[in-house]
Amino acid sequence: MPHTPRVAEIIRNRFNRLSAPIVVAVGGPGGTGKSFFSRNLSGLLSNSAVLTLDDYKEARAVRAEKGVYGPHPSANKMDLILDHLVHIKQGKSFDQPVYCSKAGDAATTKRFQPAKFNLLDGEVSTYRDFREWVDFAIYIESDWKTQLMSRVVRDVEERGHTPEKVLTTFLNSNLREFPKYGEPTRSQANLILHCDSDYQVTIRECRDV
């Protein structure tokens, strides 16, 4: 049975009496259904918003020059994310970047208005850099086959990447970088979820840290 409604209940029960904006990080390796889960969770939480951290990626050319992939801190605009997290906690709106996968850069912006529950959707959302500003951390894991197939569907069918490029990205991002930079944050998560091949999540661990 999918556990997303139960996750929403846990968050509501924990924070409903607080009036300040709440930040919920949704992390885990690429291809584990973070965005799908974040959208569904947002739909179950009244007065909520999703901040997609993929929009804070450095330009593709910059990442290529550095030789880094998504989970690497230097592949992301970490300072800008931090600045916008401060805005969220203060209840102040801001212009968030909008990344264009075809252009390989964020060429436009859109206004983000903080809500009661603010979901940070992205691999780096649970990183130590942002821990001070995150009220509740969710870590989603899945079988590597699910992660790979998710990338194939998204990057080949939706973004027009070649299968070879998808495999290279998977090897470097999911199997090399994320275990080094992202996986250690699992131990600090309040909830550990498992995503199956149908993108349904079940609760593996629930704890206070």
PDB file of C-alpha atoms in Angstrom:
ATOM      1  CA  MET A   1       0.000   0.000   0.000  1.00  0.00           C
ATOM      2  CA  PRO A   2       1.396   3.432  -0.945  1.00  0.00           C
ATOM      3  CA  HIS A   3       2.417   5.386   2.134  1.00  0.00           C
ATOM      4  CA  THR A   4       2.358   8.968   0.808  1.00  0.00           C
ATOM      5  CA  PRO A   5      -0.841   9.830   2.754  1.00  0.00           C
ATOM      6  CA  ARG A   6       0.802   8.499   5.912  1.00  0.00           C
ATOM      7  CA  VAL A   7       3.853  10.700   5.284  1.00  0.00           C
ATOM      8  CA  ALA A   8       1.570  13.724   4.912  1.00  0.00           C
ATOM      9  CA  GLU A   9      -0.128  12.817   8.197  1.00  0.00           C
ATOM     10  CA  ILE A  10       3.222  12.542   9.998  1.00  0.00           C
ATOM     11  CA  ILE A  11       4.276  15.988   8.773  1.00  0.00           C
ATOM     12  CA  ARG A  12       0.936  17.622   9.602  1.00  0.00           C
ATOM     13  CA  ASN A  13       0.879  16.165  13.103  1.00  0.00           C
ATOM     14  CA  ARG A  14       4.417  17.333  13.764  1.00  0.00           C
ATOM     15  CA  PHE A  15       4.162  20.905  12.476  1.00  0.00           C
ATOM     16  CA  ASN A  16       0.536  22.018  12.270  1.00  0.00           C
ATOM     17  CA  ARG A  17       0.756  24.016  15.503  1.00  0.00           C
ATOM     18  CA  LEU A  18       3.675  26.059  14.184  1.00  0.00           C
ATOM     19  CA  SER A  19       2.969  29.232  12.238  1.00  0.00           C
ATOM     20  CA  ALA A  20       6.419  29.727  10.671  1.00  0.00           C
ATOM     21  CA  PRO A  21       7.216  28.285   7.218  1.00  0.00           C
ATOM     22  CA  ILE A  22       8.318  24.642   7.372  1.00  0.00           C
ATOM     23  CA  VAL A  23      11.016  23.251   5.060  1.00  0.00           C
ATOM     24  CA  VAL A  24      10.794  19.565   4.120  1.00  0.00           C
ATOM     25  CA  ALA A  25      13.751  18.140   2.183  1.00  0.00           C
ATOM     26  CA  VAL A  26      13.076  15.303  -0.268  1.00  0.00           C
ATOM     27  CA  GLY A  27      16.435  13.773  -1.177  1.00  0.00           C
ATOM     28  CA  GLY A  28      17.904  10.587  -2.571  1.00  0.00           C
ATOM     29  CA  PRO A  29      19.655   9.502  -5.772  1.00  0.00           C
ATOM     30  CA  GLY A  30      18.410  10.391  -9.237  1.00  0.00           C
ATOM     31  CA  GLY A  31      15.594   8.243 -10.575  1.00  0.00           C
ATOM     32  CA  THR A  32      13.950   7.427  -7.241  1.00  0.00           C
ATOM     33  CA  GLY A  33      10.747   9.345  -7.925  1.00  0.00           C
ATOM     34  CA  LYS A  34      11.503  12.411  -5.794  1.00  0.00           C
ATOM     35  CA  SER A  35       9.616  14.823  -8.043  1.00  0.00           C
ATOM     36  CA  PHE A  36       6.615  12.499  -8.431  1.00  0.00           C
ATOM     37  CA  PHE A  37       6.492  11.980  -4.682  1.00  0.00           C
ATOM     38  CA  SER A  38       6.935  15.701  -3.945  1.00  0.00           C
ATOM     39  CA  ARG A  39       4.027  16.633  -6.209  1.00  0.00           C
ATOM     40  CA  ASN A  40       1.795  14.004  -4.612  1.00  0.00           C
ATOM     41  CA  LEU A  41       2.815  15.012  -1.102  1.00  0.00           C
ATOM     42  CA  SER A  42       2.203  18.671  -1.897  1.00  0.00           C
ATOM     43  CA  GLY A  43      -1.298  17.763  -3.041  1.00  0.00           C
ATOM     44  CA  LEU A  44      -1.981  16.187   0.347  1.00  0.00           C
ATOM     45  CA  LEU A  45      -0.627  19.099   2.381  1.00  0.00           C
ATOM     46  CA  SER A  46      -2.727  22.242   2.418  1.00  0.00           C
ATOM     47  CA  ASN A  47      -0.828  25.482   1.841  1.00  0.00           C
ATOM     48  CA  SER A  48       2.264  23.871   0.319  1.00  0.00           C
ATOM     49  CA  ALA A  49       4.783  24.608  -2.432  1.00  0.00           C
ATOM     50  CA  VAL A  50       7.535  22.656  -4.192  1.00  0.00           C
ATOM     51  CA  LEU A  51      10.953  24.156  -4.909  1.00  0.00           C
ATOM     52  CA  THR A  52      12.677  22.048  -7.569  1.00  0.00           C
ATOM     53  CA  LEU A  53      16.421  22.082  -6.963  1.00  0.00           C
ATOM     54  CA  ASP A  54      17.196  20.771 -10.456  1.00  0.00           C
ATOM     55  CA  ASP A  55      16.538  24.381 -11.463  1.00  0.00           C
ATOM     56  CA  TYR A  56      19.614  25.370  -9.456  1.00  0.00           C
ATOM     57  CA  LYS A  57      22.039  23.279 -11.495  1.00  0.00           C
ATOM     58  CA  GLU A  58      25.069  25.067 -12.895  1.00  0.00           C
ATOM     59  CA  ALA A  59      25.049  25.446 -16.676  1.00  0.00           C
ATOM     60  CA  ARG A  60      25.748  22.207 -18.523  1.00  0.00           C
ATOM     61  CA  ALA A  61      28.919  23.694 -20.021  1.00  0.00           C
ATOM     62  CA  VAL A  62      30.181  24.641 -16.554  1.00  0.00           C
ATOM     63  CA  ARG A  63      29.545  21.131 -15.225  1.00  0.00           C
ATOM     64  CA  ALA A  64      31.270  19.595 -18.222  1.00  0.00           C
ATOM     65  CA  GLU A  65      34.287  21.849 -17.741  1.00  0.00           C
ATOM     66  CA  LYS A  66      34.476  20.869 -14.065  1.00  0.00           C
ATOM     67  CA  GLY A  67      33.899  17.200 -14.876  1.00  0.00           C
ATOM     68  CA  VAL A  68      31.074  16.888 -12.344  1.00  0.00           C
ATOM     69  CA  TYR A  69      27.527  15.542 -12.322  1.00  0.00           C
ATOM     70  CA  GLY A  70      24.337  16.409 -10.433  1.00  0.00           C
ATOM     71  CA  PRO A  71      25.148  15.096  -6.935  1.00  0.00           C
ATOM     72  CA  HIS A  72      28.459  16.959  -6.749  1.00  0.00           C
ATOM     73  CA  PRO A  73      28.099  20.162  -4.697  1.00  0.00           C
ATOM     74  CA  SER A  74      30.006  22.204  -7.288  1.00  0.00           C
ATOM     75  CA  ALA A  75      27.471  21.153  -9.934  1.00  0.00           C
ATOM     76  CA  ASN A  76      24.848  23.154  -8.077  1.00  0.00           C
ATOM     77  CA  LYS A  77      24.345  26.793  -7.120  1.00  0.00           C
ATOM     78  CA  MET A  78      24.625  25.976  -3.434  1.00  0.00           C
ATOM     79  CA  ASP A  79      24.961  29.586  -2.260  1.00  0.00           C
ATOM     80  CA  LEU A  80      21.827  30.598  -4.145  1.00  0.00           C
ATOM     81  CA  ILE A  81      19.882  27.667  -2.699  1.00  0.00           C
ATOM     82  CA  LEU A  82      20.998  28.689   0.772  1.00  0.00           C
ATOM     83  CA  ASP A  83      20.015  32.309   0.159  1.00  0.00           C
ATOM     84  CA  HIS A  84      16.564  31.230  -1.021  1.00  0.00           C
ATOM     85  CA  LEU A  85      16.158  28.920   1.974  1.00  0.00           C
ATOM     86  CA  VAL A  86      16.711  31.925   4.226  1.00  0.00           C
ATOM     87  CA  HIS A  87      14.012  33.761   2.277  1.00  0.00           C
ATOM     88  CA  ILE A  88      11.621  30.836   2.720  1.00  0.00           C
ATOM     89  CA  LYS A  89      12.153  30.713   6.475  1.00  0.00           C
ATOM     90  CA  GLN A  90      11.521  34.471   6.607  1.00  0.00           C
ATOM     91  CA  GLY A  91       8.375  34.104   4.502  1.00  0.00           C
ATOM     92  CA  LYS A  92       9.785  36.308   1.742  1.00  0.00           C
ATOM     93  CA  SER A  93       9.152  35.628  -1.941  1.00  0.00           C
ATOM     94  CA  PHE A  94      12.010  35.471  -4.451  1.00  0.00           C
ATOM     95  CA  ASP A  95      12.805  34.824  -8.106  1.00  0.00           C
ATOM     96  CA  GLN A  96      13.870  31.215  -8.538  1.00  0.00           C
ATOM     97  CA  PRO A  97      15.784  30.084 -11.631  1.00  0.00           C
ATOM     98  CA  VAL A  98      14.055  27.924 -14.239  1.00  0.00           C
ATOM     99  CA  TYR A  99      16.444  25.442 -15.846  1.00  0.00           C
ATOM    100  CA  CYS A 100      15.971  24.614 -19.529  1.00  0.00           C
ATOM    101  CA  SER A 101      17.226  21.112 -20.347  1.00  0.00           C
ATOM    102  CA  LYS A 102      17.472  21.929 -24.059  1.00  0.00           C
ATOM    103  CA  ALA A 103      19.564  25.055 -23.533  1.00  0.00           C
ATOM    104  CA  GLY A 104      21.474  23.511 -20.640  1.00  0.00           C
ATOM    105  CA  ASP A 105      21.101  26.564 -18.422  1.00  0.00           C
ATOM    106  CA  ALA A 106      18.612  28.587 -16.406  1.00  0.00           C
ATOM    107  CA  ALA A 107      17.670  31.405 -18.756  1.00  0.00           C
ATOM    108  CA  THR A 108      14.513  32.588 -16.993  1.00  0.00           C
ATOM    109  CA  THR A 109      13.087  32.933 -13.496  1.00  0.00           C
ATOM    110  CA  LYS A 110       9.720  32.634 -11.818  1.00  0.00           C
ATOM    111  CA  ARG A 111       8.384  33.991  -8.557  1.00  0.00           C
ATOM    112  CA  PHE A 112       8.346  31.616  -5.598  1.00  0.00           C
ATOM    113  CA  GLN A 113       6.002  32.431  -2.751  1.00  0.00           C
ATOM    114  CA  PRO A 114       6.781  30.550   0.477  1.00  0.00           C
ATOM    115  CA  ALA A 115       3.939  28.460   1.879  1.00  0.00           C
ATOM    116  CA  LYS A 116       3.314  26.765   5.229  1.00  0.00           C
ATOM    117  CA  PHE A 117       4.977  23.583   3.925  1.00  0.00           C
ATOM    118  CA  ASN A 118       7.861  24.069   1.482  1.00  0.00           C
ATOM    119  CA  LEU A 119       9.149  20.896  -0.186  1.00  0.00           C
ATOM    120  CA  LEU A 120      12.750  20.908  -1.455  1.00  0.00           C
ATOM    121  CA  ASP A 121      12.836  18.388  -4.288  1.00  0.00           C
ATOM    122  CA  GLY A 122      16.375  17.393  -5.228  1.00  0.00           C
ATOM    123  CA  GLU A 123      19.434  15.222  -4.688  1.00  0.00           C
ATOM    124  CA  VAL A 124      21.225  17.916  -2.696  1.00  0.00           C
ATOM    125  CA  SER A 125      18.255  18.892  -0.502  1.00  0.00           C
ATOM    126  CA  THR A 126      19.456  16.765   2.424  1.00  0.00           C
ATOM    127  CA  TYR A 127      23.095  17.863   2.215  1.00  0.00           C
ATOM    128  CA  ARG A 128      24.846  19.200   5.310  1.00  0.00           C
ATOM    129  CA  ASP A 129      25.019  22.694   3.737  1.00  0.00           C
ATOM    130  CA  PHE A 130      21.274  23.137   4.275  1.00  0.00           C
ATOM    131  CA  ARG A 131      20.664  21.110   7.433  1.00  0.00           C
ATOM    132  CA  GLU A 132      20.278  24.187   9.636  1.00  0.00           C
ATOM    133  CA  TRP A 133      17.348  25.350   7.512  1.00  0.00           C
ATOM    134  CA  VAL A 134      15.568  22.014   7.026  1.00  0.00           C
ATOM    135  CA  ASP A 135      12.881  21.065   9.549  1.00  0.00           C
ATOM    136  CA  PHE A 136      12.185  17.552   8.262  1.00  0.00           C
ATOM    137  CA  ALA A 137      14.268  15.373   5.940  1.00  0.00           C
ATOM    138  CA  ILE A 138      12.969  12.561   3.726  1.00  0.00           C
ATOM    139  CA  TYR A 139      15.374  10.217   1.953  1.00  0.00           C
ATOM    140  CA  ILE A 140      14.029   8.096  -0.911  1.00  0.00           C
ATOM    141  CA  GLU A 141      15.912   5.020  -2.074  1.00  0.00           C
ATOM    142  CA  SER A 142      15.168   2.400  -4.714  1.00  0.00           C
ATOM    143  CA  ASP A 143      16.666  -0.495  -6.620  1.00  0.00           C
ATOM    144  CA  TRP A 144      19.369   0.587  -9.087  1.00  0.00           C
ATOM    145  CA  LYS A 145      17.279  -0.853 -11.938  1.00  0.00           C
ATOM    146  CA  THR A 146      14.446   1.511 -11.058  1.00  0.00           C
ATOM    147  CA  GLN A 147      16.886   4.423 -10.999  1.00  0.00           C
ATOM    148  CA  LEU A 148      18.305   3.496 -14.403  1.00  0.00           C
ATOM    149  CA  MET A 149      14.917   2.973 -16.046  1.00  0.00           C
ATOM    150  CA  SER A 150      13.704   6.290 -14.663  1.00  0.00           C
ATOM    151  CA  ARG A 151      16.647   8.032 -16.288  1.00  0.00           C
ATOM    152  CA  VAL A 152      16.076   6.229 -19.586  1.00  0.00           C
ATOM    153  CA  VAL A 153      12.427   7.269 -19.741  1.00  0.00           C
ATOM    154  CA  ARG A 154      13.088  10.858 -18.679  1.00  0.00           C
ATOM    155  CA  ASP A 155      16.335  11.597 -20.498  1.00  0.00           C
ATOM    156  CA  VAL A 156      15.771   9.661 -23.730  1.00  0.00           C
ATOM    157  CA  GLU A 157      12.043  10.100 -24.244  1.00  0.00           C
ATOM    158  CA  GLU A 158      11.573  13.545 -22.705  1.00  0.00           C
ATOM    159  CA  ARG A 159      14.960  15.244 -23.179  1.00  0.00           C
ATOM    160  CA  GLY A 160      16.210  13.596 -26.355  1.00  0.00           C
ATOM    161  CA  HIS A 161      19.465  12.253 -24.910  1.00  0.00           C
ATOM    162  CA  THR A 162      21.164   9.229 -26.434  1.00  0.00           C
ATOM    163  CA  PRO A 163      21.137   5.915 -24.516  1.00  0.00           C
ATOM    164  CA  GLU A 164      24.934   6.150 -24.321  1.00  0.00           C
ATOM    165  CA  LYS A 165      24.752   9.546 -22.644  1.00  0.00           C
ATOM    166  CA  VAL A 166      22.113   8.311 -20.212  1.00  0.00           C
ATOM    167  CA  LEU A 167      24.284   5.345 -19.216  1.00  0.00           C
ATOM    168  CA  THR A 168      27.339   7.570 -18.740  1.00  0.00           C
ATOM    169  CA  THR A 169      25.328   9.939 -16.558  1.00  0.00           C
ATOM    170  CA  PHE A 170      23.921   7.055 -14.532  1.00  0.00           C
ATOM    171  CA  LEU A 171      27.347   5.551 -13.884  1.00  0.00           C
ATOM    172  CA  ASN A 172      28.891   8.851 -12.823  1.00  0.00           C
ATOM    173  CA  SER A 173      25.914  10.318 -10.985  1.00  0.00           C
ATOM    174  CA  ASN A 174      24.187   7.377  -9.323  1.00  0.00           C
ATOM    175  CA  LEU A 175      27.070   4.956  -8.829  1.00  0.00           C
ATOM    176  CA  ARG A 176      30.017   7.293  -8.194  1.00  0.00           C
ATOM    177  CA  GLU A 177      29.059  10.767  -7.025  1.00  0.00           C
ATOM    178  CA  PHE A 178      25.871  10.166  -5.064  1.00  0.00           C
ATOM    179  CA  PRO A 179      27.323   7.415  -2.841  1.00  0.00           C
ATOM    180  CA  LYS A 180      30.081   9.871  -1.912  1.00  0.00           C
ATOM    181  CA  TYR A 181      28.093  13.068  -1.399  1.00  0.00           C
ATOM    182  CA  GLY A 182      24.453  12.107  -0.962  1.00  0.00           C
ATOM    183  CA  GLU A 183      24.243   8.668   0.603  1.00  0.00           C
ATOM    184  CA  PRO A 184      25.838   9.750   3.920  1.00  0.00           C
ATOM    185  CA  THR A 185      22.839  12.043   4.499  1.00  0.00           C
ATOM    186  CA  ARG A 186      20.600   8.984   4.824  1.00  0.00           C
ATOM    187  CA  SER A 187      21.611   8.636   8.460  1.00  0.00           C
ATOM    188  CA  GLN A 188      20.283  12.133   9.215  1.00  0.00           C
ATOM    189  CA  ALA A 189      16.863  11.681   7.591  1.00  0.00           C
ATOM    190  CA  ASN A 190      13.664  11.645   9.631  1.00  0.00           C
ATOM    191  CA  LEU A 191      12.002   9.293   7.153  1.00  0.00           C
ATOM    192  CA  ILE A 192      13.499   6.619   4.886  1.00  0.00           C
ATOM    193  CA  LEU A 193      11.213   5.669   2.005  1.00  0.00           C
ATOM    194  CA  HIS A 194      11.540   2.977  -0.642  1.00  0.00           C
ATOM    195  CA  CYS A 195      10.263   3.664  -4.154  1.00  0.00           C
ATOM    196  CA  ASP A 196       9.214   0.678  -6.271  1.00  0.00           C
ATOM    197  CA  SER A 197       9.189   0.430 -10.065  1.00  0.00           C
ATOM    198  CA  ASP A 198       5.672   1.955 -10.162  1.00  0.00           C
ATOM    199  CA  TYR A 199       6.867   4.977  -8.157  1.00  0.00           C
ATOM    200  CA  GLN A 200       4.857   4.027  -5.102  1.00  0.00           C
ATOM    201  CA  VAL A 201       6.620   4.630  -1.806  1.00  0.00           C
ATOM    202  CA  THR A 202       6.616   2.654   1.416  1.00  0.00           C
ATOM    203  CA  ILE A 203       8.036   3.739   4.755  1.00  0.00           C
ATOM    204  CA  ARG A 204      11.213   1.871   5.678  1.00  0.00           C
ATOM    205  CA  GLU A 205      12.237   3.841   8.766  1.00  0.00           C
ATOM    206  CA  CYS A 206      10.699   6.667  10.784  1.00  0.00           C
ATOM    207  CA  ARG A 207      12.860   8.332  13.386  1.00  0.00           C
ATOM    208  CA  ASP A 208      13.831  11.563  15.093  1.00  0.00           C
ATOM    209  CA  VAL A 209      17.469  12.576  14.609  1.00  0.00           C
TER     210      VAL A 209
END
